[in-house]
Short mmCIF file of C-alpha atoms and ligand atoms in Angstrom, two decimals:
data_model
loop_
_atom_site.label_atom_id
_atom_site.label_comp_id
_atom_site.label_asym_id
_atom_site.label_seq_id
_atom_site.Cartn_x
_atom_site.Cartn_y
_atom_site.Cartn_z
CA UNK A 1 -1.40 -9.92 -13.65
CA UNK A 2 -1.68 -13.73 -13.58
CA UNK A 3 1.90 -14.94 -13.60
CA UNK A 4 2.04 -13.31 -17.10
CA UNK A 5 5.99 -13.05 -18.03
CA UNK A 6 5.33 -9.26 -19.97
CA UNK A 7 6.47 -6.69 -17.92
CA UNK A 8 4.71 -4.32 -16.45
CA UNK A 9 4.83 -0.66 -17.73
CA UNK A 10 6.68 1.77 -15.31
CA UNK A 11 4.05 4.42 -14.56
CA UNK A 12 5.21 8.27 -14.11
CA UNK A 13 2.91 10.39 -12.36
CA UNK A 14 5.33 13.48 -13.28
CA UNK A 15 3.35 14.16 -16.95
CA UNK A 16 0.13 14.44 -15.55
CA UNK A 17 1.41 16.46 -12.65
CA UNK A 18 3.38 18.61 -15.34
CA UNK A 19 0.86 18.59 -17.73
CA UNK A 20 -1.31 20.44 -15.38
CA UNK A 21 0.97 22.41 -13.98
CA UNK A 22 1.77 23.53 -17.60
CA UNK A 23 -1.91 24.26 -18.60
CA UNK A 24 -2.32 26.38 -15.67
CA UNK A 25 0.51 28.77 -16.47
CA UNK A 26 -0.62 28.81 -20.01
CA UNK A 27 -3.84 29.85 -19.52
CA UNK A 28 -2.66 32.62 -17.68
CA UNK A 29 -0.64 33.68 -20.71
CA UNK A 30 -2.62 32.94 -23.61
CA UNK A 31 -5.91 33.26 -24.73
CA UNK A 32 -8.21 30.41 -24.41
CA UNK A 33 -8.31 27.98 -27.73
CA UNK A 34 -4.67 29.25 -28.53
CA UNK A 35 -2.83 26.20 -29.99
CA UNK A 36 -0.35 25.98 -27.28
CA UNK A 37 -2.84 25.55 -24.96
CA UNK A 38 -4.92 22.83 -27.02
CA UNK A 39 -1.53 21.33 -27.26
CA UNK A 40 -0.73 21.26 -23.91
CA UNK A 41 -3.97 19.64 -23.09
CA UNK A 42 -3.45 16.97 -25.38
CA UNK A 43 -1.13 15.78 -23.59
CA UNK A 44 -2.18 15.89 -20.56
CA UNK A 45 -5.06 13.73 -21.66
CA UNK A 46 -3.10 11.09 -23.25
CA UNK A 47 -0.90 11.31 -19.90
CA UNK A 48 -3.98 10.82 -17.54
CA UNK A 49 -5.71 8.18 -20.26
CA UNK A 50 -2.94 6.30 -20.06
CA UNK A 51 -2.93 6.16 -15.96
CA UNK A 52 -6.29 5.06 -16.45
CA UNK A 53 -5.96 1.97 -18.16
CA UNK A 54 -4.67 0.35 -15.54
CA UNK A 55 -7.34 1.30 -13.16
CA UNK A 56 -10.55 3.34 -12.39
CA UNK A 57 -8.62 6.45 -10.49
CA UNK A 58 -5.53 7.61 -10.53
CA UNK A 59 -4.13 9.04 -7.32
CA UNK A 60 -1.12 11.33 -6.83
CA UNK A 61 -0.45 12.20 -3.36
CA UNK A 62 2.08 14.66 -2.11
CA UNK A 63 3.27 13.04 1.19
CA UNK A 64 6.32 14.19 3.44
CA UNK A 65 7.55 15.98 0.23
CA UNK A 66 7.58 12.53 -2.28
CA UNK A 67 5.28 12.20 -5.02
CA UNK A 68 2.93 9.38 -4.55
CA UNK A 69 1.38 7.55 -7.30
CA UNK A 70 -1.59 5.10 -5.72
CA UNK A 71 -0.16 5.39 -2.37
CA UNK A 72 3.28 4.40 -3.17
CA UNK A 73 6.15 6.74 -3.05
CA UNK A 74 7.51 7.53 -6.91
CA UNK A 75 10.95 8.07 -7.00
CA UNK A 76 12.16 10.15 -9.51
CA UNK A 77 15.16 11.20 -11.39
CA UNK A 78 13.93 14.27 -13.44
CA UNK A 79 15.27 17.08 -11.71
CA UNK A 80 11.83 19.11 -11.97
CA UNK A 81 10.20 16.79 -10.00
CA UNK A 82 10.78 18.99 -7.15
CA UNK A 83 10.05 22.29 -8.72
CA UNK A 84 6.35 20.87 -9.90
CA UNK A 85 6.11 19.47 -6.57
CA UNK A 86 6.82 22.89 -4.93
CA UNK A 87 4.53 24.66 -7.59
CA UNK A 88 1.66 22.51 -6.66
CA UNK A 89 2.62 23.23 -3.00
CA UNK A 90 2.47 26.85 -3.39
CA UNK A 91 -0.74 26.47 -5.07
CA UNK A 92 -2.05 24.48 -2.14
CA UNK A 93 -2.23 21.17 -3.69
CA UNK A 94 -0.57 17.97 -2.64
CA UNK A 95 -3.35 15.54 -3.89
CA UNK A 96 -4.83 14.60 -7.25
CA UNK A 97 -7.21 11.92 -7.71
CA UNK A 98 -8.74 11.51 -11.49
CA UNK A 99 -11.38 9.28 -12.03
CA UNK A 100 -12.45 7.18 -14.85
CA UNK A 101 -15.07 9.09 -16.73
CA UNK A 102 -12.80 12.29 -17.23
CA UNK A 103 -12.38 14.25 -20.35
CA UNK A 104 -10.32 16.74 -21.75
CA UNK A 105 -12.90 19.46 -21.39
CA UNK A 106 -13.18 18.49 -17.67
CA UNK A 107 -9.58 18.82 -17.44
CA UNK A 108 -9.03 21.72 -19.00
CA UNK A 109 -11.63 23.25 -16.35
CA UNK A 110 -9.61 21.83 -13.75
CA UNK A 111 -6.43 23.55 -15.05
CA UNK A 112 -8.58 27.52 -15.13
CA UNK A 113 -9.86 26.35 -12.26
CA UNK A 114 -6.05 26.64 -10.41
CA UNK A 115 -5.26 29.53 -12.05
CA UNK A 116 -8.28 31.50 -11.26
CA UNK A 117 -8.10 32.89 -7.32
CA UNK A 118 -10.50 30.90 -5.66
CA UNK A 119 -13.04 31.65 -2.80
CA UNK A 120 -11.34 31.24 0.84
CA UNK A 121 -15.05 30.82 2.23
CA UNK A 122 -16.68 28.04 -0.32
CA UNK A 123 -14.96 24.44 0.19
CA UNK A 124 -12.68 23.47 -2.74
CA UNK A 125 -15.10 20.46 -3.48
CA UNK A 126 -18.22 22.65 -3.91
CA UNK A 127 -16.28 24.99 -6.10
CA UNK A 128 -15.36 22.15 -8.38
CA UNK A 129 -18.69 20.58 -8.48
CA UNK A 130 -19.63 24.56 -9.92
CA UNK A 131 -17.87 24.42 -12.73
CA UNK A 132 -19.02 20.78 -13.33
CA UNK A 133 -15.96 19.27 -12.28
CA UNK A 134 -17.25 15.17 -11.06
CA UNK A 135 -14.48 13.27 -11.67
CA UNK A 136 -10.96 15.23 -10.25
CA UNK A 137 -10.85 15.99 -6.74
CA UNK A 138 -8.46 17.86 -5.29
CA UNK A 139 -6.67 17.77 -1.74
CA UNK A 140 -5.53 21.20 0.08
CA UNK A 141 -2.55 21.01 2.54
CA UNK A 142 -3.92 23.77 5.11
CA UNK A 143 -1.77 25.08 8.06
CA UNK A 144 -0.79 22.10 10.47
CA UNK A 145 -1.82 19.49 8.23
CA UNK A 146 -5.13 19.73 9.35
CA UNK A 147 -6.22 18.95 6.47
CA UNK A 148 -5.63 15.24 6.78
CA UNK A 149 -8.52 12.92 7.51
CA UNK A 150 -8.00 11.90 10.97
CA UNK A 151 -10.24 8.96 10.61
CA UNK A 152 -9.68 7.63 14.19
CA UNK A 153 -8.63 4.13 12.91
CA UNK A 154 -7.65 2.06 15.41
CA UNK A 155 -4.18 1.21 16.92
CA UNK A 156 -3.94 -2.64 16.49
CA UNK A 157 -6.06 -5.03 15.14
CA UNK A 158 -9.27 -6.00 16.95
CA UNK A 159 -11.98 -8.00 17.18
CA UNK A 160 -12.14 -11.84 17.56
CA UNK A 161 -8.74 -12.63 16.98
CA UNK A 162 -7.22 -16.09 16.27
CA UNK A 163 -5.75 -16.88 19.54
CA UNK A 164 -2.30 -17.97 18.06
CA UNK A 165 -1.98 -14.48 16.06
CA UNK A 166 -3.26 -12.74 19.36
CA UNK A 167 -0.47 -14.49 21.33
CA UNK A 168 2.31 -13.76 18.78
CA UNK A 169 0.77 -9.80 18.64
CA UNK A 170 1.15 -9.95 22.73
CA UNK A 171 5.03 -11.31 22.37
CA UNK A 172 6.04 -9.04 19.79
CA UNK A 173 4.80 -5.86 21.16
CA UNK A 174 6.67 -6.44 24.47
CA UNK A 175 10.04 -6.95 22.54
CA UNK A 176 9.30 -3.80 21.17
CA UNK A 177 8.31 -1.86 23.70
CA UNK A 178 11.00 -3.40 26.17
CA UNK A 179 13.50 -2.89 23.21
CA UNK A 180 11.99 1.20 22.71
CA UNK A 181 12.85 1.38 26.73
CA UNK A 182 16.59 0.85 26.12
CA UNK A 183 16.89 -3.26 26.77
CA UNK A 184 18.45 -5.57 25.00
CA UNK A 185 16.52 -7.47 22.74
CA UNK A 186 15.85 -10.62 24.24
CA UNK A 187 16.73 -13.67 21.82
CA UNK A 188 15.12 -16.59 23.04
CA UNK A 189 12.21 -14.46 23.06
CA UNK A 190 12.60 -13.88 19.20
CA UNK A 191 13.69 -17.83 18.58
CA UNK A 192 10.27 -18.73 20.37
CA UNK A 193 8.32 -16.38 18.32
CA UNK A 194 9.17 -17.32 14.83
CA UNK A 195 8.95 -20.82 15.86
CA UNK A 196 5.16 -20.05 16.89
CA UNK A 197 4.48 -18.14 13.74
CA UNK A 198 5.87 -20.84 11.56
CA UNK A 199 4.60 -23.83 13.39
CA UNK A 200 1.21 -22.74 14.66
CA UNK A 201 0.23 -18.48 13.02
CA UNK A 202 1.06 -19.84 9.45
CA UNK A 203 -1.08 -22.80 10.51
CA UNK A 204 -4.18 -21.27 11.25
CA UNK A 205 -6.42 -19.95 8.06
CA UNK A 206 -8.32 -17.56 10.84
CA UNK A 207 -4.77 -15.75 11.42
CA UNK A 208 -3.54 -15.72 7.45
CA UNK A 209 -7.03 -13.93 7.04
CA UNK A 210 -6.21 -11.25 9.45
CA UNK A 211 -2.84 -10.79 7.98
CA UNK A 212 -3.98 -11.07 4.85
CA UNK A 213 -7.17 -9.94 3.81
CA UNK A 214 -7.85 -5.83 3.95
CA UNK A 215 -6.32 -4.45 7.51
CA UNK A 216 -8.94 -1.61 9.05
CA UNK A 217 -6.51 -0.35 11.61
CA UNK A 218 -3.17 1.85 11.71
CA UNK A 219 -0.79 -1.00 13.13
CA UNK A 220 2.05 -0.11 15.54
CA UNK A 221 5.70 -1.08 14.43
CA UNK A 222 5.03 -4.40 16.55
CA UNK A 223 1.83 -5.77 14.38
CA UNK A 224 3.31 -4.61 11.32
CA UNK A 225 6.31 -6.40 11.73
CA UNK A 226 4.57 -9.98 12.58
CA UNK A 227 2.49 -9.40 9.40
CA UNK A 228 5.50 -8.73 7.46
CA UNK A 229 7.05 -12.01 8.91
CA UNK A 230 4.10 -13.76 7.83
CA UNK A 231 3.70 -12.74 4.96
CA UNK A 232 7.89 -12.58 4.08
CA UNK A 233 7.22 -16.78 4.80
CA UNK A 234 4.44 -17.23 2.16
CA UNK A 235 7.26 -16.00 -0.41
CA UNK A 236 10.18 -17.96 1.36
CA UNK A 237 7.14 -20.81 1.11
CA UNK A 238 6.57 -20.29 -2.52
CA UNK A 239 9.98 -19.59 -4.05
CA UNK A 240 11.01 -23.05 -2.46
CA UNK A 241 13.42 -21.87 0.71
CA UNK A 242 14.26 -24.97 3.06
CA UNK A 243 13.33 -24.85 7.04
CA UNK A 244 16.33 -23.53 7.87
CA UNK A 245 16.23 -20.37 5.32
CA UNK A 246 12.42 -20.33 6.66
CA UNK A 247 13.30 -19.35 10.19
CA UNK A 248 15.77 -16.73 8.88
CA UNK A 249 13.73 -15.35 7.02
CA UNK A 250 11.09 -14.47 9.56
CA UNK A 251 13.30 -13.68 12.09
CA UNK A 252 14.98 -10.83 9.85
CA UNK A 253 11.15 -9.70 8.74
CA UNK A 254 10.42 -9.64 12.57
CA UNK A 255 13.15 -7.39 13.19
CA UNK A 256 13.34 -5.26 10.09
CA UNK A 257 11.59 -2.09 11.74
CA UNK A 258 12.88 -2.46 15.21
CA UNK A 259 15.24 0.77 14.67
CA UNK A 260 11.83 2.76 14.53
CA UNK A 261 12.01 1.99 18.28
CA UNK A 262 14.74 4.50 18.71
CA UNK A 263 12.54 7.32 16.63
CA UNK A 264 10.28 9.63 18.86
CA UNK A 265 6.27 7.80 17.50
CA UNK A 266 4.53 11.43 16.52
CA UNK A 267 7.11 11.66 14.25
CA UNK A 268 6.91 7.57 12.83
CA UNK A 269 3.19 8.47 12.75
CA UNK A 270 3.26 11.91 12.12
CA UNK A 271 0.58 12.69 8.81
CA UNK A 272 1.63 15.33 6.71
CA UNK A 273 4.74 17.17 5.62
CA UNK A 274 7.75 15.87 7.16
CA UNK A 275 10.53 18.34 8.05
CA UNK A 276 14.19 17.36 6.18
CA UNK A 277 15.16 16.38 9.69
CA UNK A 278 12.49 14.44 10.58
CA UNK A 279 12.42 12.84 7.01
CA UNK A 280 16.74 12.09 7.53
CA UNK A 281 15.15 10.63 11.35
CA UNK A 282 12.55 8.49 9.30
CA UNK A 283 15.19 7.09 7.14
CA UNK A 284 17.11 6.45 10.15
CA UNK A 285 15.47 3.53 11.20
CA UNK A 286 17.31 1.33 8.88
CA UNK A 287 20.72 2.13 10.11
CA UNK A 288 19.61 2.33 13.73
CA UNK A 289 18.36 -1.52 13.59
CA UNK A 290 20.98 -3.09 11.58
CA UNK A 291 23.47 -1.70 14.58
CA UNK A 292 20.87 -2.52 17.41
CA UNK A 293 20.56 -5.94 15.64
CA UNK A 294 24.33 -6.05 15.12
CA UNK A 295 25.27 -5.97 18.56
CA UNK A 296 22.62 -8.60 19.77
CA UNK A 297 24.48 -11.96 20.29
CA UNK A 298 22.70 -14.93 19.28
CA UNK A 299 20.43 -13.65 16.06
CA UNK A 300 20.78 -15.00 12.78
CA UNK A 301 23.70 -13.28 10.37
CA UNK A 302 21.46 -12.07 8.28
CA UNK A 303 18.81 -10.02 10.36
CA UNK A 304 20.76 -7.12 10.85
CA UNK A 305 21.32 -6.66 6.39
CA UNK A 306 17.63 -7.29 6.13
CA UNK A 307 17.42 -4.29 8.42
CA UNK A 308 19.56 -2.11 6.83
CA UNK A 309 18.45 -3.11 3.12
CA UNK A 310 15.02 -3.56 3.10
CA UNK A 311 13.93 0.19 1.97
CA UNK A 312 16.67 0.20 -1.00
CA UNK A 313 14.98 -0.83 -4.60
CA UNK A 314 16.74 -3.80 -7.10
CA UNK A 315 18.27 -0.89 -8.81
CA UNK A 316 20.53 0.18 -6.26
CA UNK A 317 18.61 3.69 -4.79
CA UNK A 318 16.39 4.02 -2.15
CA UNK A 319 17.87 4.38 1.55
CA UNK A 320 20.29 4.56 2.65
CA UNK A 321 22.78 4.82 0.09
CA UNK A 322 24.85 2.09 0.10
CA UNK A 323 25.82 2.85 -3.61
CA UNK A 324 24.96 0.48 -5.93
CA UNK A 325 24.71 -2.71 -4.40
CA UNK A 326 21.71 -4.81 -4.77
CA UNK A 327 20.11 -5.56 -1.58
CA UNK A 328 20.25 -9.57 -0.73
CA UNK A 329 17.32 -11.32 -1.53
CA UNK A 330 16.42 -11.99 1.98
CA UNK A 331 16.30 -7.94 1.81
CA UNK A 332 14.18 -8.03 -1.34
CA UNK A 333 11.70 -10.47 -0.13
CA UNK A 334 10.99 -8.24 3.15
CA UNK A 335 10.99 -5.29 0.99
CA UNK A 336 7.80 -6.84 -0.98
CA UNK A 337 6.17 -8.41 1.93
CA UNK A 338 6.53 -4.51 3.55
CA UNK A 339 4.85 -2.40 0.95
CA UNK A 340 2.18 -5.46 0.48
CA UNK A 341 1.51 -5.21 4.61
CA UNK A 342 2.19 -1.40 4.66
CA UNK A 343 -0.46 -0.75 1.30
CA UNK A 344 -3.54 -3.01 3.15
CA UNK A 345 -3.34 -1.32 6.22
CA UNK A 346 -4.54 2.33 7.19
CA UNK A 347 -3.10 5.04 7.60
CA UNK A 348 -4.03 8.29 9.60
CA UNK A 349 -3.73 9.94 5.79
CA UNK A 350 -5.21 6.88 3.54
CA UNK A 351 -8.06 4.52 3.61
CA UNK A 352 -6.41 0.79 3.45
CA UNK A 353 -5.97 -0.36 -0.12
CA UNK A 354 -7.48 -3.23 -1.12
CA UNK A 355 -5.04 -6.67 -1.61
CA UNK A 356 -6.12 -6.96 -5.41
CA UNK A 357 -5.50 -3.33 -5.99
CA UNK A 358 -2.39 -4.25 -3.72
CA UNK A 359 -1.16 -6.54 -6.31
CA UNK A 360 -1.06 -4.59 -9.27
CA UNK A 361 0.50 -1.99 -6.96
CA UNK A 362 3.61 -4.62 -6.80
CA UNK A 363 3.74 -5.67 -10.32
CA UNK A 364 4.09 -1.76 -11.37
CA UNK A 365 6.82 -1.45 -8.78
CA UNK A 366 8.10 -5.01 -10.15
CA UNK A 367 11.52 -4.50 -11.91
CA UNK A 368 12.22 -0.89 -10.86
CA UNK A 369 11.99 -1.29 -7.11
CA UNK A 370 11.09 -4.71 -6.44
CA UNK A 371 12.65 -8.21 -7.64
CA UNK A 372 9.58 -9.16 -10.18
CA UNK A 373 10.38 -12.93 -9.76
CA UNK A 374 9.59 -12.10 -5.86
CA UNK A 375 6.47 -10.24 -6.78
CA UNK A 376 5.00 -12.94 -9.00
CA UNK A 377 5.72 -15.44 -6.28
CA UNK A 378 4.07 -13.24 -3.94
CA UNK A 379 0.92 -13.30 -5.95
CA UNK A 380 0.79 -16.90 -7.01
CA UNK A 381 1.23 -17.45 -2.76
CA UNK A 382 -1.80 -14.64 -1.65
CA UNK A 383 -3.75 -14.83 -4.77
CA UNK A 384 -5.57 -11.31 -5.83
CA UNK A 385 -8.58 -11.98 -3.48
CA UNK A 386 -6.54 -13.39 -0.34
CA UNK A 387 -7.72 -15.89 2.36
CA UNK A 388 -10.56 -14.19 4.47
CA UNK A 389 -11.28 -11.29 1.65
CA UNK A 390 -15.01 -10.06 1.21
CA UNK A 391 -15.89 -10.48 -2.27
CA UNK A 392 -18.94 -10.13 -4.33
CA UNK A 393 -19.50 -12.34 -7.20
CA UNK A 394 -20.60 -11.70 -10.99
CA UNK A 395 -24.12 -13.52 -9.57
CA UNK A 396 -24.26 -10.76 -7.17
CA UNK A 397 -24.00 -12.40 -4.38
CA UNK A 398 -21.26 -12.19 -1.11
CA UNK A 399 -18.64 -14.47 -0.69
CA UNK A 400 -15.71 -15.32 2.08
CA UNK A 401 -12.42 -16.32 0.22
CA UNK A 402 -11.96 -19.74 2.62
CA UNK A 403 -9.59 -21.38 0.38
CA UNK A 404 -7.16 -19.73 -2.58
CA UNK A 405 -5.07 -21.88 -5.54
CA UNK A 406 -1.99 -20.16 -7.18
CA UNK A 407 -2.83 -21.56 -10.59
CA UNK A 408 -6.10 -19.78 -10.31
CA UNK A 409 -5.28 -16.45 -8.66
CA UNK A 410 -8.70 -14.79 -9.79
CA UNK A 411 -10.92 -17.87 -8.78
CA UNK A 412 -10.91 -18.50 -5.43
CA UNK A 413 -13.56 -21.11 -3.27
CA UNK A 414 -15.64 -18.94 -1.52
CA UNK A 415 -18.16 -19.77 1.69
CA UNK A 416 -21.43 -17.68 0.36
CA UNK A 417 -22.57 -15.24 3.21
CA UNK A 418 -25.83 -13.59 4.23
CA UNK A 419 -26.23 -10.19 3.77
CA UNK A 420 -25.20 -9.19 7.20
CA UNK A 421 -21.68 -10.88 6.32
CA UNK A 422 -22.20 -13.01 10.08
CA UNK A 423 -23.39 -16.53 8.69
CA UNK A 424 -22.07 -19.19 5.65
CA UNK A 425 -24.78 -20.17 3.06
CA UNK A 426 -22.83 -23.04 1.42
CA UNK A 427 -19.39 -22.47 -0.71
CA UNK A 428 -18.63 -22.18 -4.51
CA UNK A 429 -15.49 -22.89 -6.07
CA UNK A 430 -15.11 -20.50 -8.78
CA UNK A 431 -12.42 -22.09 -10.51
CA UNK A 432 -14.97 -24.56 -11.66
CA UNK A 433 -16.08 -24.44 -14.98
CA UNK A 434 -19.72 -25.14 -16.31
CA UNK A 435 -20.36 -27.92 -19.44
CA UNK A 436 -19.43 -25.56 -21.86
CA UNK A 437 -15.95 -24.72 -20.65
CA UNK A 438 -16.36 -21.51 -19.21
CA UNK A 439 -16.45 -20.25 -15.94
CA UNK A 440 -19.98 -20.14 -13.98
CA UNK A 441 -18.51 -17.92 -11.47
CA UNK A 442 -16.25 -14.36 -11.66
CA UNK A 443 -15.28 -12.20 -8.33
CA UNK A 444 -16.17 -8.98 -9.66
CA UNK A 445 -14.47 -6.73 -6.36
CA UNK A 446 -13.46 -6.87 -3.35
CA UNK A 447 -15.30 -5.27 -0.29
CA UNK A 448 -14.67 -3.51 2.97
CA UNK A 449 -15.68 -6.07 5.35
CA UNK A 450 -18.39 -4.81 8.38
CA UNK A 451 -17.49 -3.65 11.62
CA UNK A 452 -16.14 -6.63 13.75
CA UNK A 453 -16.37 -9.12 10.97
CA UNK A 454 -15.52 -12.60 12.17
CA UNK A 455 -13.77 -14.85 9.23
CA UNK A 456 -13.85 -18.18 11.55
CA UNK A 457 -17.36 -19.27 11.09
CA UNK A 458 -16.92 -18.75 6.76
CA UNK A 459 -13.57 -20.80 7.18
CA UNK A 460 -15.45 -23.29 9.74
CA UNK A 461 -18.20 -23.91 7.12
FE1 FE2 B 501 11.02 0.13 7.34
#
């Protein structure tokens, strides 16, 4: 999605979820090869074919009750959403991840596969793999959740740190914490701290790396929220706003979240099913921090909407219902700069998505949920491969993204690396083009970047 003007297709992940869930039932009716059944699979294959030609895998996750469609919650108006979802449930199933390379035999294996009773001692994995099934897996929700991957990510981000980012991480998580503890929220504390992020954090390639670039820990409220205001000023930056509407607009993104002060954490953190009273507690947060915000003297008149608004879509739904009133477009550009921060971190149930997967994330969500002239400015601002993103190239070597240009969102100058991704080998811009017009360089993917990867010696080069 360069900054194309054709919009992008709403995807439903309710056929395929259907589709299956339809198969299943007939099988159990109707001998195999009846026509209702070949139907039936026809169109679950077209529904999962077209998924796929947006991406390798599709990925439908069943998380606190919502149907997830590559990590970001689907909402739906058919009214069987929430009898398939509760089918699937009962079946034991609350993810689906189909990989390119699928067929309609494959599927249709899948679909017996769910209806036949299946062996409590054999993993689900190895009984797929028996019946030859390589490219759907499928995700169990077992008593107590235990199911989830506790992957043991950590807390906050880590390693070397640029020191501006560390200080801003240091401020905000005492405001937080000293907000959580019943204070008021102190405001020349918050006036200080957007003036650092703007004048020195926004500054500093090292930090807009860190913020930007793939995020391998589960961030508190307080780290999330400083990304958000960072990256909620790279739109304000690139749609134009003046100094004035730059400051408001990170102090509202530095706030948005602080109602999830007033929730108990295991439940803001809690993987898994969410209860309908921890879900309405969730939810919560938005109402809790416009009135917490609303009652501080001395914040800007718009940081207590942004709180309140930034989980409700362009069309009017979302939470919590305020009817239909579109949100304000200080809300709108939180609410992209959110699910951008929110998607390339981890979570205790999902690996981190990467920012160019991240991207195309947005631009499906752009026009339903999110203001698609915010989403296209958010991309021309980040790029696809962001500042401090580990990339290898179509020569197959590994590259730092040191420097990004919104006119080229795909070709970013890179700072070659060694294979231990510790030392710069020389840089390549690959927006350059060779003699005979074409480019002599593509990023092919993104990478996870090693253990304790340090960006400031790539950007230094
Ligand atoms: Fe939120």
């Amino acid at each position: 999605m360069s900054a194309s003007s054709a919009p992008t297709p709403q995807l439903d992940p309710l056929p395929v979820l259907k589709g299956l869930a339809g198969l299943r039932r007939l099988m159990g009716t109707y001998p195999s090869g009846h026509p209702m059944i070949a139907q039936k699979l026809r169109e679950l294959d077209e529904a999962v074919r077209h998924h796929l030609r947006t991406g390798p895998e599709l990925r439908i996750d069943v998380i606190h009750g919502n149907v997830h469609l590559d990590g970001v919650s689907f909402e739906s108006t058919d009214p069987s959403a929430a009898q398939i979802v509760r089918e699937l449930a009962d079946l034991g199933i609350d993810s689906l991840y189909i990989r390119e390379g699928v067929d309609a035999a494959e599927l249709s294996r899948v679909a017996e596969f769910l209806w036949q009773p299946r062996k409590a001692d054999e993993s689900t994995e190895a009984q797929l793999l028996e019946r030859d099934i390589r490219h759907v897996s499928l995700g169990k929700l077992v008593a107590l959740d235990t199911r989830w991957r506790s992957q043991g990510w950590p807390d906050a981000p880590f390693g070397p740190l640029d020191p501006t980012y560390a200080e801003s991480l240091v401020i905000a998580q005492q405001t937080f914490e000293d907000t959580a503890a019943g204070k008021q929220i102190d405001t020349v504390t918050i006036k200080d701290l957007v003036q650092l992020l703007i004048h020195k954090v926004a500054r500093s390639n090292a930090a807009l790396s860190q913020i930007l670039a793939v995020k391998q820990y589960e961030n508190l409220t307080y780290a999330h929220s400083v990304n958000v205001a960072m990256v909620s000023l790279l739109i304000g930056r690139q749609v134009g706003l003046d100094e004035s509407s730059i400051s408001a607009i990170v102090e509202a993104a530095l706030l948005h979240d602080i109602g999830k002060t007033k929730i108990p954490l295991e439940i803001v953190k809690k993987p898994g099913a969410l209860s309908k009273r921890e879900r309405a507690q969730i939810e919560a947060h938005t109402t809790f921090g416009a009135e917490i915000l609303a009652q501080t003297d001395g914040l800007l008149p718009l940081t207590p909407t942004v709180a309140l608004e930034h989980h409700r879509s362009v069309k009017g739904s979302g939470y919590p219902d305020l009817g239909t009133d579109v949100p304000h477009i200080m809300s709108q550009m939180v609410s992209v700069a959110d699910i951008y921060e929110a998607l390339t971190g981890a979570r205790s149930y999902q690996d981190p998505t990467l920012p160019d997967r991240a991207c195309l994330i947005l631009a499906r969500l752009a026009g339903e949920k999110l203001n698609t002239f915010l989403v296209k400015a958010f991309v021309s601002a980040i790029t696809f491969f962001p500042l401090g993103s580990v990339v290898r190239t179509s020569r197959g070597e590994i590259g730092v993204v040191v420097s990004t240009n919104a006119s080229e969102p795909l070709h970013p100058v890179l700072a070659i690396a060694d294979e231990q991704i510790r030392t710069p080998r020389g840089r390549v811009n690959t927006a350059e083009r060779g003699a005979s017009g074409s480019y002599e360089y593509h990023v092919l993917e993104t990478l996870r970047p090693p253990e304790n990867f340090d960006v400031t010696p790539f950007l230094a080069a």
